[in-house]
Short mmCIF file of C-alpha atoms in Angstrom, two decimals:
data_model
loop_
_atom_site.label_atom_id
_atom_site.label_comp_id
_atom_site.label_asym_id
_atom_site.label_seq_id
_atom_site.Cartn_x
_atom_site.Cartn_y
_atom_site.Cartn_z
CA MET E 251 96.24 108.19 111.25
CA HIS E 252 97.36 105.00 111.58
CA PRO E 253 99.94 104.00 108.88
CA LEU E 254 97.61 102.24 106.94
CA VAL E 255 94.57 104.79 106.63
CA GLY E 256 97.42 107.40 105.68
CA LEU E 257 98.16 104.95 102.92
CA MET E 258 94.73 105.20 101.92
CA ARG E 259 94.73 108.62 102.10
CA ARG E 260 97.53 108.94 99.72
CA PHE E 261 95.98 106.37 97.68
CA ALA E 262 92.64 108.68 97.40
CA LEU E 263 94.03 111.98 96.86
CA ASP E 264 97.26 111.54 95.99
CA TRP E 265 97.27 108.99 93.55
CA LEU E 266 93.78 108.37 92.04
CA SER E 267 92.63 112.34 91.96
CA ARG E 268 95.99 113.92 91.14
CA ALA E 269 97.39 111.45 89.19
CA ASP E 270 100.97 111.52 90.99
CA VAL E 271 102.50 108.13 89.47
CA ASP E 272 105.57 109.03 92.05
CA ALA E 273 102.98 108.37 94.71
CA CYS E 274 102.48 105.05 93.63
CA ALA E 275 106.35 104.04 94.56
CA GLU E 276 105.87 105.31 97.88
CA ILE E 277 102.31 103.75 98.57
CA MET E 278 102.58 100.63 96.53
CA ASP E 279 105.09 97.45 96.51
CA PRO E 280 106.61 96.59 92.93
CA GLY E 281 104.47 93.62 93.25
CA TYR E 282 101.09 95.32 93.74
CA SER E 283 98.83 93.55 92.26
CA ILE E 284 94.71 94.29 91.60
CA LEU E 285 91.86 92.25 90.64
CA ILE E 286 89.43 94.19 89.08
CA GLY E 287 85.84 93.53 86.78
CA GLY E 288 87.18 89.66 86.67
CA HIS E 289 90.63 91.02 85.25
CA THR E 290 93.89 90.85 87.32
CA LEU E 291 96.69 93.36 86.97
CA SER E 292 100.07 92.19 87.74
CA GLY E 293 102.79 94.65 88.95
CA ARG E 294 102.86 97.72 89.82
CA ASP E 295 104.69 99.62 86.96
CA ASP E 296 104.22 97.14 84.65
CA ALA E 297 100.37 96.98 84.37
CA TYR E 298 99.08 98.87 87.37
CA ILE E 299 99.94 101.92 86.42
CA PRO E 300 99.46 101.98 82.86
CA GLY E 301 96.33 100.57 82.77
CA THR E 302 94.96 103.07 86.08
CA LEU E 303 96.72 106.03 83.63
CA ALA E 304 94.41 104.73 80.92
CA GLN E 305 90.99 105.43 82.64
CA LEU E 306 92.18 108.69 84.20
CA HIS E 307 93.04 109.68 80.58
CA ARG E 308 89.36 108.75 79.68
CA PHE E 309 87.98 110.95 82.89
CA PRO E 310 90.39 113.95 83.20
CA GLY E 311 90.28 115.28 86.11
CA VAL E 312 88.07 112.86 87.95
CA LEU E 313 87.37 112.87 91.85
CA LEU E 314 87.59 110.14 93.97
CA THR E 315 85.01 110.29 97.33
CA VAL E 316 85.25 107.98 100.23
CA GLN E 317 82.02 107.20 101.55
CA GLU E 318 83.00 104.72 103.99
CA LEU E 319 86.50 103.24 105.18
CA PHE E 320 87.03 100.63 108.29
CA THR E 321 90.33 98.32 109.06
CA ASN E 322 91.74 96.04 111.36
CA GLY E 323 94.58 96.89 111.23
CA GLU E 324 95.73 94.22 108.43
CA GLN E 325 93.11 95.23 106.58
CA VAL E 326 90.86 98.04 105.08
CA ALA E 327 87.88 98.50 103.20
CA MET E 328 86.58 101.74 101.29
CA ARG E 329 83.77 102.65 99.54
CA PHE E 330 83.64 105.63 96.99
CA THR E 331 82.38 107.47 94.14
CA GLU E 332 84.64 108.28 91.45
CA HIS E 333 83.50 111.24 89.19
CA GLY E 334 84.11 113.40 86.26
CA PRO E 335 83.70 113.70 82.69
CA SER E 336 84.69 110.99 79.85
CA ARG E 337 87.01 111.94 77.41
CA ALA E 338 85.69 109.35 75.04
CA ASP E 339 81.89 111.16 75.37
CA ASP E 340 82.41 114.42 74.51
CA MET E 341 83.03 114.96 78.52
CA ALA E 342 79.60 113.55 79.97
CA PRO E 343 79.54 113.11 82.97
CA ALA E 344 79.35 110.56 84.97
CA ALA E 345 79.33 109.08 89.26
CA TRP E 346 79.47 105.45 89.89
CA THR E 347 80.24 103.88 93.07
CA GLY E 348 82.95 101.88 94.04
CA ILE E 349 84.18 99.04 96.75
CA GLY E 350 87.67 98.20 97.49
CA LEU E 351 89.69 95.61 100.12
CA PHE E 352 92.92 96.46 100.26
CA TRP E 353 95.84 94.42 101.86
CA TRP E 354 99.55 95.51 103.17
CA ASP E 355 102.83 94.55 104.24
CA GLY E 356 103.48 96.79 107.46
CA ALA E 357 104.91 99.51 104.98
CA ARG E 358 103.18 99.57 101.93
CA LEU E 359 99.94 98.36 99.82
CA VAL E 360 100.46 94.53 98.43
CA ARG E 361 97.46 93.61 96.54
CA ASN E 362 93.66 95.19 95.69
CA ILE E 363 90.09 93.91 94.89
CA THR E 364 87.43 96.11 93.51
CA GLU E 365 84.38 96.18 91.61
CA GLU E 366 83.32 99.30 90.02
CA ASP E 367 79.67 99.97 89.27
CA TYR E 368 80.56 100.89 85.04
CA HIS E 369 77.23 99.10 84.47
CA SER E 370 75.92 102.47 85.92
CA ARG E 371 78.33 104.25 84.09
CA ARG E 372 77.88 103.55 81.11
CA ARG E 373 73.84 104.01 81.29
CA GLN E 374 74.53 107.43 82.59
CA LEU E 375 76.95 108.56 79.61
CA ALA E 376 74.76 106.79 77.19
CA GLN E 377 71.62 109.02 78.82
CA ARG E 378 74.75 112.62 79.22
CA ALA E 379 72.99 112.50 82.74
CA SER E 380 75.16 111.99 85.78
CA ASP E 381 73.69 110.41 88.99
CA PRO E 382 74.08 112.44 92.43
CA VAL E 383 77.65 111.94 94.39
CA GLU E 384 76.72 109.84 97.78
CA GLY E 385 77.31 112.26 100.61
CA PRO E 386 80.84 111.86 101.85
CA ALA E 387 81.87 110.31 104.93
CA PRO E 388 82.63 113.07 107.90
CA ALA E 389 86.31 111.90 108.46
CA PRO E 390 87.49 108.88 106.74
CA TRP E 391 91.33 109.18 107.61
CA ALA E 392 90.53 109.10 111.66
CA ALA E 393 89.37 105.15 111.28
CA ALA E 394 91.22 103.43 114.18
CA PRO E 395 91.49 99.71 114.12
CA LEU E 396 89.36 97.22 115.32
CA ASP E 397 89.93 94.06 116.31
CA PRO E 398 88.12 91.23 113.90
CA ASP E 399 84.99 89.79 115.52
CA PRO E 400 84.34 86.21 114.60
CA ALA E 401 80.81 85.97 115.48
CA ALA E 402 80.77 88.54 113.14
CA GLU E 403 82.49 87.42 110.13
CA THR E 404 80.37 83.67 111.22
CA ALA E 405 76.52 86.06 111.07
CA VAL E 406 77.89 86.87 107.48
CA ARG E 407 79.82 83.86 105.86
CA ILE E 408 76.40 81.81 106.63
CA TRP E 409 74.57 84.68 104.84
CA LEU E 410 76.29 84.73 102.02
CA GLU E 411 76.52 80.62 101.77
CA LYS E 412 72.83 81.09 101.18
CA GLY E 413 73.06 83.15 98.06
CA GLU E 414 70.76 85.80 98.25
CA LEU E 415 72.42 89.13 98.19
CA GLY E 416 68.72 91.26 98.81
CA ALA E 417 69.15 92.50 102.44
CA VAL E 418 72.17 95.05 101.28
CA VAL E 419 71.30 97.51 98.75
CA LEU E 420 73.48 96.99 95.69
CA ASP E 421 75.54 98.74 92.86
CA ASP E 422 73.06 102.31 92.12
CA GLY E 423 69.99 100.80 94.26
CA TRP E 424 70.39 104.16 96.43
CA THR E 425 69.07 106.07 93.66
CA GLY E 426 66.25 103.99 92.76
CA GLN E 427 67.68 101.97 89.64
CA PRO E 428 65.97 98.78 89.46
CA THR E 429 68.79 96.03 91.04
CA PRO E 430 67.64 92.82 90.17
CA ALA E 431 68.91 88.98 90.93
CA LEU E 432 70.60 88.49 87.84
CA LEU E 433 71.25 84.55 88.79
CA GLU E 434 69.79 81.50 90.12
CA VAL E 435 72.53 80.84 92.53
CA THR E 436 73.41 77.33 92.42
CA GLU E 437 77.44 77.68 94.02
CA VAL E 438 78.87 80.44 96.35
CA HIS E 439 82.65 81.06 96.28
CA VAL E 440 83.92 83.10 99.16
CA ASP E 441 86.96 84.44 97.73
CA GLU E 442 87.92 86.96 100.91
CA LEU E 443 85.85 87.82 104.37
CA PHE E 444 87.77 90.01 106.69
CA SER E 445 85.99 92.09 109.77
CA ALA E 446 86.43 95.07 111.99
CA GLY E 447 84.29 94.96 114.78
CA ASP E 448 80.82 94.64 113.19
CA SER E 449 82.09 95.64 109.91
CA VAL E 450 82.44 92.49 107.43
CA ALA E 451 84.23 92.86 104.35
CA PHE E 452 84.02 90.48 101.54
CA HIS E 453 84.82 89.05 97.93
CA VAL E 454 82.31 86.55 96.68
CA ILE E 455 81.41 84.89 93.34
CA HIS E 456 78.43 83.34 92.43
CA THR E 457 77.69 80.75 89.83
CA GLY E 458 74.41 80.05 88.12
CA ARG E 459 72.21 80.16 85.52
CA TYR E 460 71.00 83.89 84.40
CA LEU E 461 67.72 85.01 85.14
CA GLY E 462 67.70 87.83 82.37
CA GLY E 463 67.60 91.72 83.60
CA LEU E 464 70.72 93.45 81.61
CA PRO E 465 70.63 95.21 78.47
CA ASP E 466 70.43 92.83 75.51
CA THR E 467 70.32 89.75 76.92
CA ASP E 468 66.82 88.11 76.22
CA ASP E 469 68.60 85.27 74.26
CA SER E 470 70.72 84.48 77.11
CA VAL E 471 68.50 83.44 79.92
CA GLY E 472 69.25 80.31 81.64
CA ARG E 473 72.99 80.10 80.42
CA GLU E 474 75.42 79.34 82.88
CA ALA E 475 77.28 82.29 83.95
CA GLN E 476 79.53 84.04 87.34
CA LEU E 477 79.33 87.06 88.92
CA SER E 478 81.50 88.95 90.77
CA ALA E 479 80.95 90.96 93.92
CA VAL E 480 82.67 93.10 96.59
CA GLY E 481 80.73 94.08 99.88
CA MET E 482 80.86 96.36 102.99
CA VAL E 483 78.41 95.03 105.38
CA HIS E 484 77.35 95.30 109.27
CA VAL E 485 76.42 92.96 111.85
CA GLY E 486 73.52 94.47 114.25
CA THR E 487 71.67 93.12 116.85
CA GLY E 488 70.13 90.19 116.06
CA GLY E 489 71.91 89.07 113.59
CA THR E 490 70.64 91.62 111.16
CA ILE E 491 73.18 92.24 108.35
CA THR E 492 73.06 95.74 106.39
CA GLY E 493 75.04 97.55 104.01
CA ARG E 494 76.57 98.02 100.00
CA VAL E 495 77.54 95.32 97.55
CA VAL E 496 78.80 96.41 93.98
CA ARG E 497 78.60 93.68 91.15
CA ASP E 498 80.62 93.29 88.31
CA ARG E 499 77.35 93.69 85.82
CA VAL E 500 79.49 94.43 83.07
CA GLY E 501 81.38 91.18 83.57
CA LEU E 502 78.12 88.76 83.26
CA ARG E 503 76.19 90.87 80.62
CA ARG E 504 80.27 90.51 78.26
CA ALA E 505 80.00 86.55 79.71
CA VAL E 506 75.94 85.60 79.42
CA ARG E 507 76.25 87.19 75.26
CA ARG E 508 79.46 85.48 74.59
#
């Protein structure tokens, strides 16, 4: 097992699925930070661990199932589903997808950018009906590093700069839920992008005018806002791009309602 993949295995199994705080000191640098849902938690002990434990308390016994993982040996991208009951909602269940990008220093994890589909989680808890858990990757911890592919990175960057994500599966769209565009994009900022072979991971921020499509936002149409998205895609023959993207729909709804 590649040591970076080994860290991700411990992250998924020892930390998030077992809430073993001691594991954090072994797999994360003290300066570990995460950007998620528009918020940055800086510092492993002072911010990240308390924030994550609060979520684990709300969802006791939550599990993390890995659907996809790839790495170039320096960075790693992981698509996953978190699933479990909510203590705050009379133990109603939910299963929501997420995509995380991780960096390490050769020994421990140092940084993470993640988006999780909290909009889908809210829908499921309100309906008291969980979405299915997507099938796991057969052997995520056997992933071997692949060299970066500059051509694949260029193809994805050009695609991202068009401001359209409709060519891939968005959020909970794989379950049949509607996933409209939400923004008329006027500006694209590719914050992070890396590849492992023809697989490319990215964090992108769209700026534009709100088109509607989220609950209780009819009077917010036309307002300018930003939408963060994290994706894992694959560049095929002829430059075709397929894959998955998770957007911060909760953050967008909060922004346009202010």
